[in-house]
Amino acid sequence: MRRVIHAGEAEPGAAVGHEPGLLPALLPRRHRGRRSWQPQQVRRMGSGSEELSLVPLHRRPELLEACAELLGEEWGKSRASRLHRLQRSSDAFPTCLLLLRSRSPAEAPATAPAAHEGPCQLVGHVRLSRVAGRPRDLFVESVVVARALRGQGYGRRLMEATEQWARERGFGCLHLTTHDKQHFYAHLGFVLGEPVQNVAFLSPAIPTEVLRLFSAPPSAATVTKPRVPSTSPPLLLPPAAPPPPPPPTVVWARGVLAESCGQNLLETPHRDAKGLPIFWMKKDI
């Protein structure tokens, strides 16, 4: 059965002043219970060797069309809309990261390959954006692996490479949403979390206090009313009825009002903008 790995598409997040770079080979090497990313080559079943790398899309603009096609196969939408969102990728976030596979000559096709099937084949895509009020957190979205390569462990490698990329730039936690792949992310170490707000295209110079204003629920805003001088003594009102019990905690999650309460990997109280159940997950990296 083919596995579709994604966290849903959402509006991208805000800016930060970290300088990303190209990661060389990012294949996992296990050493007695601990895992680290080391440049290496991995032998696949009955074929030549391969090498994976994670690069920002804006460093490989020639792959823009192939990336738009990859996303279009999964989520549709207009080609112009996909290209517009992908072209926003930058070092200052949101950042689109591509997992590329370099194949050996033995694996190269005999005929002229397509742009995404050449020596550097596009394996997967993920987009990272900032989280309001949490300067060390990132929001993960638009996670997808090429359909022809699913079921071969590339989804795990894409997420592990993304964690390494974020960790090397000083970030400490990843957040994401999923409709039906919560068990996959749980195997990667993600746990159920609460909704967060990702903010689009803020300058890295904006302080954290300003970011918190974007993440505060509308009820937190206060309205100042003009003071009217009193011309007569205030009237004595009868005792007020006791207040009702407090409502459940309410948060704004990416523009969607959601209640914060208990959840598990089988049921969630959260809903997306279309009213569908959605799982919020996070991982400390």
mmCIF file of C-alpha atoms in Angstrom:
data_model
loop_
_atom_site.group_PDB
_atom_site.id
_atom_site.type_symbol
_atom_site.label_atom_id
_atom_site.label_comp_id
_atom_site.label_asym_id
_atom_site.label_seq_id
_atom_site.Cartn_x
_atom_site.Cartn_y
_atom_site.Cartn_z
ATOM 1 C CA MET A 1 0.000 0.000 0.000
ATOM 2 C CA ARG A 2 1.377 3.379 -0.899
ATOM 3 C CA ARG A 3 1.745 5.816 1.938
ATOM 4 C CA VAL A 4 0.962 9.516 1.562
ATOM 5 C CA ILE A 5 2.995 11.559 4.004
ATOM 6 C CA HIS A 6 1.855 15.112 4.556
ATOM 7 C CA ALA A 7 0.916 17.587 7.225
ATOM 8 C CA GLY A 8 -1.508 19.609 5.167
ATOM 9 C CA GLU A 9 -0.874 22.914 3.391
ATOM 10 C CA ALA A 10 -1.280 26.177 5.230
ATOM 11 C CA GLU A 11 -0.270 29.788 4.925
ATOM 12 C CA PRO A 12 3.494 30.144 5.430
ATOM 13 C CA GLY A 13 5.115 31.637 8.493
ATOM 14 C CA ALA A 14 7.290 34.537 9.566
ATOM 15 C CA ALA A 15 10.895 35.601 9.181
ATOM 16 C CA VAL A 16 14.053 34.934 11.160
ATOM 17 C CA GLY A 17 17.670 35.897 10.643
ATOM 18 C CA HIS A 18 19.372 32.519 10.404
ATOM 19 C CA GLU A 19 21.686 31.776 7.513
ATOM 20 C CA PRO A 20 20.862 28.335 6.070
ATOM 21 C CA GLY A 21 23.191 26.462 3.814
ATOM 22 C CA LEU A 22 23.345 23.331 1.802
ATOM 23 C CA LEU A 23 23.526 20.080 3.673
ATOM 24 C CA PRO A 24 25.698 17.425 2.041
ATOM 25 C CA ALA A 25 24.623 13.808 2.210
ATOM 26 C CA LEU A 26 22.025 13.323 4.910
ATOM 27 C CA LEU A 27 21.579 9.606 5.275
ATOM 28 C CA PRO A 28 21.188 8.255 8.823
ATOM 29 C CA ARG A 29 23.964 6.170 10.325
ATOM 30 C CA ARG A 30 23.186 4.195 13.473
ATOM 31 C CA HIS A 31 25.816 3.580 16.156
ATOM 32 C CA ARG A 32 24.685 1.408 19.061
ATOM 33 C CA GLY A 33 21.410 3.088 19.789
ATOM 34 C CA ARG A 34 22.194 6.665 18.743
ATOM 35 C CA ARG A 35 21.572 8.211 15.360
ATOM 36 C CA SER A 36 23.474 10.971 13.621
ATOM 37 C CA TRP A 37 23.607 12.376 10.136
ATOM 38 C CA GLN A 38 26.857 11.550 8.388
ATOM 39 C CA PRO A 39 27.859 11.801 4.737
ATOM 40 C CA GLN A 40 27.696 8.304 3.317
ATOM 41 C CA GLN A 41 26.261 6.160 0.582
ATOM 42 C CA VAL A 42 23.644 3.491 1.031
ATOM 43 C CA ARG A 43 23.323 0.378 -1.068
ATOM 44 C CA ARG A 44 19.783 -0.251 -2.249
ATOM 45 C CA MET A 45 18.292 -3.576 -3.113
ATOM 46 C CA GLY A 46 19.909 -4.947 -6.274
ATOM 47 C CA SER A 47 20.918 -1.520 -7.592
ATOM 48 C CA GLY A 48 23.701 1.006 -7.400
ATOM 49 C CA SER A 49 24.390 3.475 -4.617
ATOM 50 C CA GLU A 50 22.586 6.714 -3.836
ATOM 51 C CA GLU A 51 23.197 9.848 -1.862
ATOM 52 C CA LEU A 52 20.545 12.120 -0.349
ATOM 53 C CA SER A 53 20.844 15.838 0.311
ATOM 54 C CA LEU A 54 18.540 18.520 1.711
ATOM 55 C CA VAL A 55 18.667 21.906 -0.016
ATOM 56 C CA PRO A 56 16.521 25.066 0.077
ATOM 57 C CA LEU A 57 14.412 25.500 -3.037
ATOM 58 C CA HIS A 58 15.618 29.085 -3.570
ATOM 59 C CA ARG A 59 19.156 27.687 -3.918
ATOM 60 C CA ARG A 60 17.969 25.374 -6.721
ATOM 61 C CA PRO A 61 15.496 27.516 -8.718
ATOM 62 C CA GLU A 62 15.748 25.163 -11.702
ATOM 63 C CA LEU A 63 13.688 22.670 -9.645
ATOM 64 C CA LEU A 64 10.767 25.078 -9.140
ATOM 65 C CA GLU A 65 8.611 23.503 -11.857
ATOM 66 C CA ALA A 66 9.325 19.953 -10.681
ATOM 67 C CA CYS A 67 8.464 20.916 -7.102
ATOM 68 C CA ALA A 68 5.194 22.529 -8.208
ATOM 69 C CA GLU A 69 4.333 19.325 -10.071
ATOM 70 C CA LEU A 70 5.103 17.239 -6.981
ATOM 71 C CA LEU A 71 2.787 19.325 -4.813
ATOM 72 C CA GLY A 72 0.130 19.419 -7.492
ATOM 73 C CA GLU A 73 -0.059 15.622 -7.634
ATOM 74 C CA GLU A 74 -0.906 15.573 -3.941
ATOM 75 C CA TRP A 75 -3.081 18.624 -3.284
ATOM 76 C CA GLY A 76 -4.177 19.946 -6.642
ATOM 77 C CA LYS A 77 -4.817 23.705 -6.707
ATOM 78 C CA SER A 78 -3.842 25.900 -9.594
ATOM 79 C CA ARG A 79 -0.317 25.774 -10.953
ATOM 80 C CA ALA A 80 -0.003 29.551 -10.654
ATOM 81 C CA SER A 81 -0.924 29.406 -6.969
ATOM 82 C CA ARG A 82 1.628 26.671 -6.264
ATOM 83 C CA LEU A 83 4.396 28.517 -8.087
ATOM 84 C CA HIS A 84 3.583 31.730 -6.235
ATOM 85 C CA ARG A 85 3.883 30.040 -2.858
ATOM 86 C CA LEU A 86 7.074 28.209 -3.775
ATOM 87 C CA GLN A 87 8.715 31.388 -5.015
ATOM 88 C CA ARG A 88 8.337 32.866 -1.522
ATOM 89 C CA SER A 89 10.958 30.469 -0.177
ATOM 90 C CA SER A 90 13.907 32.360 1.313
ATOM 91 C CA ASP A 91 16.595 32.197 3.971
ATOM 92 C CA ALA A 92 14.369 34.384 6.164
ATOM 93 C CA PHE A 93 11.376 31.971 6.134
ATOM 94 C CA PRO A 94 9.147 30.496 5.010
ATOM 95 C CA THR A 95 11.733 28.065 3.653
ATOM 96 C CA CYS A 96 10.951 25.244 1.251
ATOM 97 C CA LEU A 97 13.388 22.349 1.618
ATOM 98 C CA LEU A 98 13.909 19.688 -1.049
ATOM 99 C CA LEU A 99 15.180 16.159 -0.489
ATOM 100 C CA LEU A 100 17.271 15.222 -3.538
ATOM 101 C CA ARG A 101 18.636 11.858 -4.573
ATOM 102 C CA SER A 102 21.855 11.588 -6.547
ATOM 103 C CA ARG A 103 21.882 8.312 -8.455
ATOM 104 C CA SER A 104 24.799 6.308 -9.733
ATOM 105 C CA PRO A 105 25.328 5.865 -13.503
ATOM 106 C CA ALA A 106 23.919 2.345 -13.251
ATOM 107 C CA GLU A 107 20.568 3.786 -12.162
ATOM 108 C CA ALA A 108 20.432 6.527 -14.788
ATOM 109 C CA PRO A 109 17.656 5.984 -17.368
ATOM 110 C CA ALA A 110 18.653 5.067 -20.906
ATOM 111 C CA THR A 111 16.384 7.729 -22.409
ATOM 112 C CA ALA A 112 16.448 11.444 -21.758
ATOM 113 C CA PRO A 113 15.095 11.957 -18.222
ATOM 114 C CA ALA A 114 12.566 14.511 -17.071
ATOM 115 C CA ALA A 115 13.730 17.461 -14.966
ATOM 116 C CA HIS A 116 12.804 15.715 -11.738
ATOM 117 C CA GLU A 117 14.209 12.344 -12.792
ATOM 118 C CA GLY A 118 17.732 13.363 -13.771
ATOM 119 C CA PRO A 119 21.005 12.850 -11.876
ATOM 120 C CA CYS A 120 19.483 14.801 -8.956
ATOM 121 C CA GLN A 121 16.012 13.382 -8.574
ATOM 122 C CA LEU A 122 13.451 15.284 -6.493
ATOM 123 C CA VAL A 123 12.374 12.932 -3.700
ATOM 124 C CA GLY A 124 10.363 15.108 -1.325
ATOM 125 C CA HIS A 125 9.420 18.586 -0.117
ATOM 126 C CA VAL A 126 8.771 20.235 3.231
ATOM 127 C CA ARG A 127 8.108 23.856 4.172
ATOM 128 C CA LEU A 128 9.129 25.515 7.438
ATOM 129 C CA SER A 129 7.730 28.719 8.914
ATOM 130 C CA ARG A 130 8.001 30.596 12.209
ATOM 131 C CA VAL A 131 5.681 30.206 15.226
ATOM 132 C CA ALA A 132 4.304 33.335 16.871
ATOM 133 C CA GLY A 133 5.567 33.963 20.388
ATOM 134 C CA ARG A 134 8.020 31.036 20.231
ATOM 135 C CA PRO A 135 11.319 32.166 18.737
ATOM 136 C CA ARG A 136 12.872 28.677 18.937
ATOM 137 C CA ASP A 137 9.956 26.837 17.292
ATOM 138 C CA LEU A 138 9.160 26.084 13.662
ATOM 139 C CA PHE A 139 5.982 24.948 11.968
ATOM 140 C CA VAL A 140 6.252 22.060 9.478
ATOM 141 C CA GLU A 141 3.838 21.844 6.557
ATOM 142 C CA SER A 142 3.434 20.586 2.987
ATOM 143 C CA VAL A 143 5.362 17.379 3.679
ATOM 144 C CA VAL A 144 5.212 15.124 0.636
ATOM 145 C CA VAL A 145 7.246 12.344 -1.004
ATOM 146 C CA ALA A 146 7.060 11.529 -4.714
ATOM 147 C CA ARG A 147 4.462 8.822 -5.279
ATOM 148 C CA ALA A 148 6.853 6.534 -7.129
ATOM 149 C CA LEU A 149 9.214 6.531 -4.128
ATOM 150 C CA ARG A 150 6.758 5.994 -1.274
ATOM 151 C CA GLY A 151 7.055 3.007 1.012
ATOM 152 C CA GLN A 152 10.871 3.032 0.817
ATOM 153 C CA GLY A 153 11.662 5.042 3.955
ATOM 154 C CA TYR A 154 12.123 8.409 2.271
ATOM 155 C CA GLY A 155 9.430 10.026 4.411
ATOM 156 C CA ARG A 156 11.386 9.230 7.560
ATOM 157 C CA ARG A 157 14.629 10.443 5.989
ATOM 158 C CA LEU A 158 12.987 13.684 4.900
ATOM 159 C CA MET A 159 11.759 14.393 8.429
ATOM 160 C CA GLU A 160 15.058 13.421 10.063
ATOM 161 C CA ALA A 161 16.978 15.681 7.678
ATOM 162 C CA THR A 162 14.534 18.513 8.409
ATOM 163 C CA GLU A 163 15.077 18.107 12.155
ATOM 164 C CA GLN A 164 18.836 18.239 11.666
ATOM 165 C CA TRP A 165 18.543 21.334 9.467
ATOM 166 C CA ALA A 166 16.439 23.130 12.096
ATOM 167 C CA ARG A 167 18.598 22.019 15.032
ATOM 168 C CA GLU A 168 21.780 23.309 13.382
ATOM 169 C CA ARG A 169 20.142 26.746 13.142
ATOM 170 C CA GLY A 170 19.278 26.959 16.815
ATOM 171 C CA PHE A 171 15.654 25.823 16.791
ATOM 172 C CA GLY A 172 14.421 23.471 19.481
ATOM 173 C CA CYS A 173 10.880 22.348 18.633
ATOM 174 C CA LEU A 174 8.845 21.418 15.556
ATOM 175 C CA HIS A 175 5.047 21.639 15.258
ATOM 176 C CA LEU A 176 2.796 20.151 12.595
ATOM 177 C CA THR A 177 -0.740 19.053 11.838
ATOM 178 C CA THR A 178 -2.027 15.904 10.181
ATOM 179 C CA HIS A 179 -5.406 14.441 9.385
ATOM 180 C CA ASP A 180 -4.476 10.755 9.302
ATOM 181 C CA LYS A 181 -0.698 10.260 9.605
ATOM 182 C CA GLN A 182 -0.438 10.770 13.370
ATOM 183 C CA HIS A 183 0.917 7.240 13.906
ATOM 184 C CA PHE A 184 3.720 7.834 11.390
ATOM 185 C CA TYR A 185 4.793 11.006 13.182
ATOM 186 C CA ALA A 186 4.457 9.313 16.568
ATOM 187 C CA HIS A 187 7.025 6.726 15.422
ATOM 188 C CA LEU A 188 9.356 9.642 14.662
ATOM 189 C CA GLY A 189 9.060 10.952 18.214
ATOM 190 C CA PHE A 190 6.251 13.486 17.813
ATOM 191 C CA VAL A 191 3.664 13.766 20.568
ATOM 192 C CA LEU A 192 0.203 15.287 20.625
ATOM 193 C CA GLY A 193 0.262 19.019 21.256
ATOM 194 C CA GLU A 194 -1.911 22.097 21.280
ATOM 195 C CA PRO A 195 -2.580 24.523 18.411
ATOM 196 C CA VAL A 196 -0.010 27.218 17.712
ATOM 197 C CA GLN A 197 -0.097 30.251 15.437
ATOM 198 C CA ASN A 198 2.331 30.580 12.572
ATOM 199 C CA VAL A 199 2.817 34.140 11.363
ATOM 200 C CA ALA A 200 3.664 35.059 7.790
ATOM 201 C CA PHE A 201 6.565 37.170 6.604
ATOM 202 C CA LEU A 202 7.634 39.093 9.713
ATOM 203 C CA SER A 203 11.031 40.737 9.764
ATOM 204 C CA PRO A 204 13.640 39.083 12.015
ATOM 205 C CA ALA A 205 14.065 42.477 13.703
ATOM 206 C CA ILE A 206 10.551 42.333 15.177
ATOM 207 C CA PRO A 207 10.820 41.436 18.888
ATOM 208 C CA THR A 208 9.162 38.430 20.474
ATOM 209 C CA GLU A 209 6.705 40.693 22.324
ATOM 210 C CA VAL A 210 5.208 41.745 19.009
ATOM 211 C CA LEU A 211 4.965 38.136 17.867
ATOM 212 C CA ARG A 212 2.974 37.325 20.998
ATOM 213 C CA LEU A 213 0.368 39.902 19.988
ATOM 214 C CA PHE A 214 -0.295 37.907 16.827
ATOM 215 C CA SER A 215 -0.758 34.699 18.788
ATOM 216 C CA ALA A 216 -3.087 36.164 21.459
ATOM 217 C CA PRO A 217 -6.797 35.261 21.093
ATOM 218 C CA PRO A 218 -9.147 38.078 20.151
ATOM 219 C CA SER A 219 -10.636 38.097 23.660
ATOM 220 C CA ALA A 220 -7.264 39.229 24.999
ATOM 221 C CA ALA A 221 -7.585 42.566 23.245
ATOM 222 C CA THR A 222 -8.822 45.389 25.420
ATOM 223 C CA VAL A 223 -10.925 48.340 24.291
ATOM 224 C CA THR A 224 -10.466 51.704 25.980
ATOM 225 C CA LYS A 225 -13.705 53.610 26.404
ATOM 226 C CA PRO A 226 -13.831 57.375 26.934
ATOM 227 C CA ARG A 227 -14.450 58.454 30.499
ATOM 228 C CA VAL A 228 -17.749 60.256 31.030
ATOM 229 C CA PRO A 229 -17.976 62.480 34.107
ATOM 230 C CA SER A 230 -20.712 61.440 36.480
ATOM 231 C CA THR A 231 -23.423 64.019 37.106
ATOM 232 C CA SER A 232 -25.408 62.029 39.672
ATOM 233 C CA PRO A 233 -24.677 59.478 42.378
ATOM 234 C CA PRO A 234 -24.436 55.921 41.033
ATOM 235 C CA LEU A 235 -27.512 53.785 41.418
ATOM 236 C CA LEU A 236 -27.339 50.796 43.725
ATOM 237 C CA LEU A 237 -27.925 47.635 41.720
ATOM 238 C CA PRO A 238 -29.263 44.379 43.145
ATOM 239 C CA PRO A 239 -26.695 41.644 43.759
ATOM 240 C CA ALA A 240 -25.598 40.023 40.511
ATOM 241 C CA ALA A 241 -26.220 36.362 39.849
ATOM 242 C CA PRO A 242 -23.185 34.099 40.326
ATOM 243 C CA PRO A 243 -21.070 33.861 37.180
ATOM 244 C CA PRO A 244 -21.410 30.770 34.990
ATOM 245 C CA PRO A 245 -18.646 28.162 35.052
ATOM 246 C CA PRO A 246 -15.620 29.108 32.927
ATOM 247 C CA PRO A 247 -15.770 27.903 29.316
ATOM 248 C CA PRO A 248 -13.143 25.540 27.884
ATOM 249 C CA THR A 249 -9.838 27.123 26.985
ATOM 250 C CA VAL A 250 -10.097 28.594 23.510
ATOM 251 C CA VAL A 251 -7.178 29.296 21.194
ATOM 252 C CA TRP A 252 -6.817 30.553 17.663
ATOM 253 C CA ALA A 253 -4.961 28.066 15.499
ATOM 254 C CA ARG A 254 -3.975 29.348 12.063
ATOM 255 C CA GLY A 255 -7.226 31.306 11.881
ATOM 256 C CA VAL A 256 -9.368 28.416 13.164
ATOM 257 C CA LEU A 257 -11.069 28.566 16.555
ATOM 258 C CA ALA A 258 -10.376 25.341 18.458
ATOM 259 C CA GLU A 259 -10.999 24.032 21.960
ATOM 260 C CA SER A 260 -8.045 22.834 23.982
ATOM 261 C CA CYS A 261 -8.813 19.577 25.755
ATOM 262 C CA GLY A 262 -7.707 15.971 25.941
ATOM 263 C CA GLN A 263 -6.886 13.970 22.825
ATOM 264 C CA ASN A 264 -5.233 10.745 21.737
ATOM 265 C CA LEU A 265 -3.937 9.199 18.530
ATOM 266 C CA LEU A 266 -7.402 7.936 17.653
ATOM 267 C CA GLU A 267 -9.543 10.966 18.500
ATOM 268 C CA THR A 268 -8.964 14.698 18.496
ATOM 269 C CA PRO A 269 -11.139 17.625 19.560
ATOM 270 C CA HIS A 270 -9.547 19.932 17.003
ATOM 271 C CA ARG A 271 -11.036 20.746 13.600
ATOM 272 C CA ASP A 272 -9.568 22.450 10.572
ATOM 273 C CA ALA A 273 -11.177 25.232 8.553
ATOM 274 C CA LYS A 274 -13.351 22.662 6.740
ATOM 275 C CA GLY A 275 -14.540 21.070 9.978
ATOM 276 C CA LEU A 276 -12.427 17.916 9.542
ATOM 277 C CA PRO A 277 -10.629 16.334 12.529
ATOM 278 C CA ILE A 278 -6.989 17.389 12.715
ATOM 279 C CA PHE A 279 -4.190 16.283 15.026
ATOM 280 C CA TRP A 280 -1.704 18.829 16.377
ATOM 281 C CA MET A 281 1.708 17.321 17.123
ATOM 282 C CA LYS A 282 5.105 18.586 18.263
ATOM 283 C CA LYS A 283 8.635 17.333 18.889
ATOM 284 C CA ASP A 284 11.510 18.739 20.898
ATOM 285 C CA ILE A 285 14.645 18.472 18.800
#
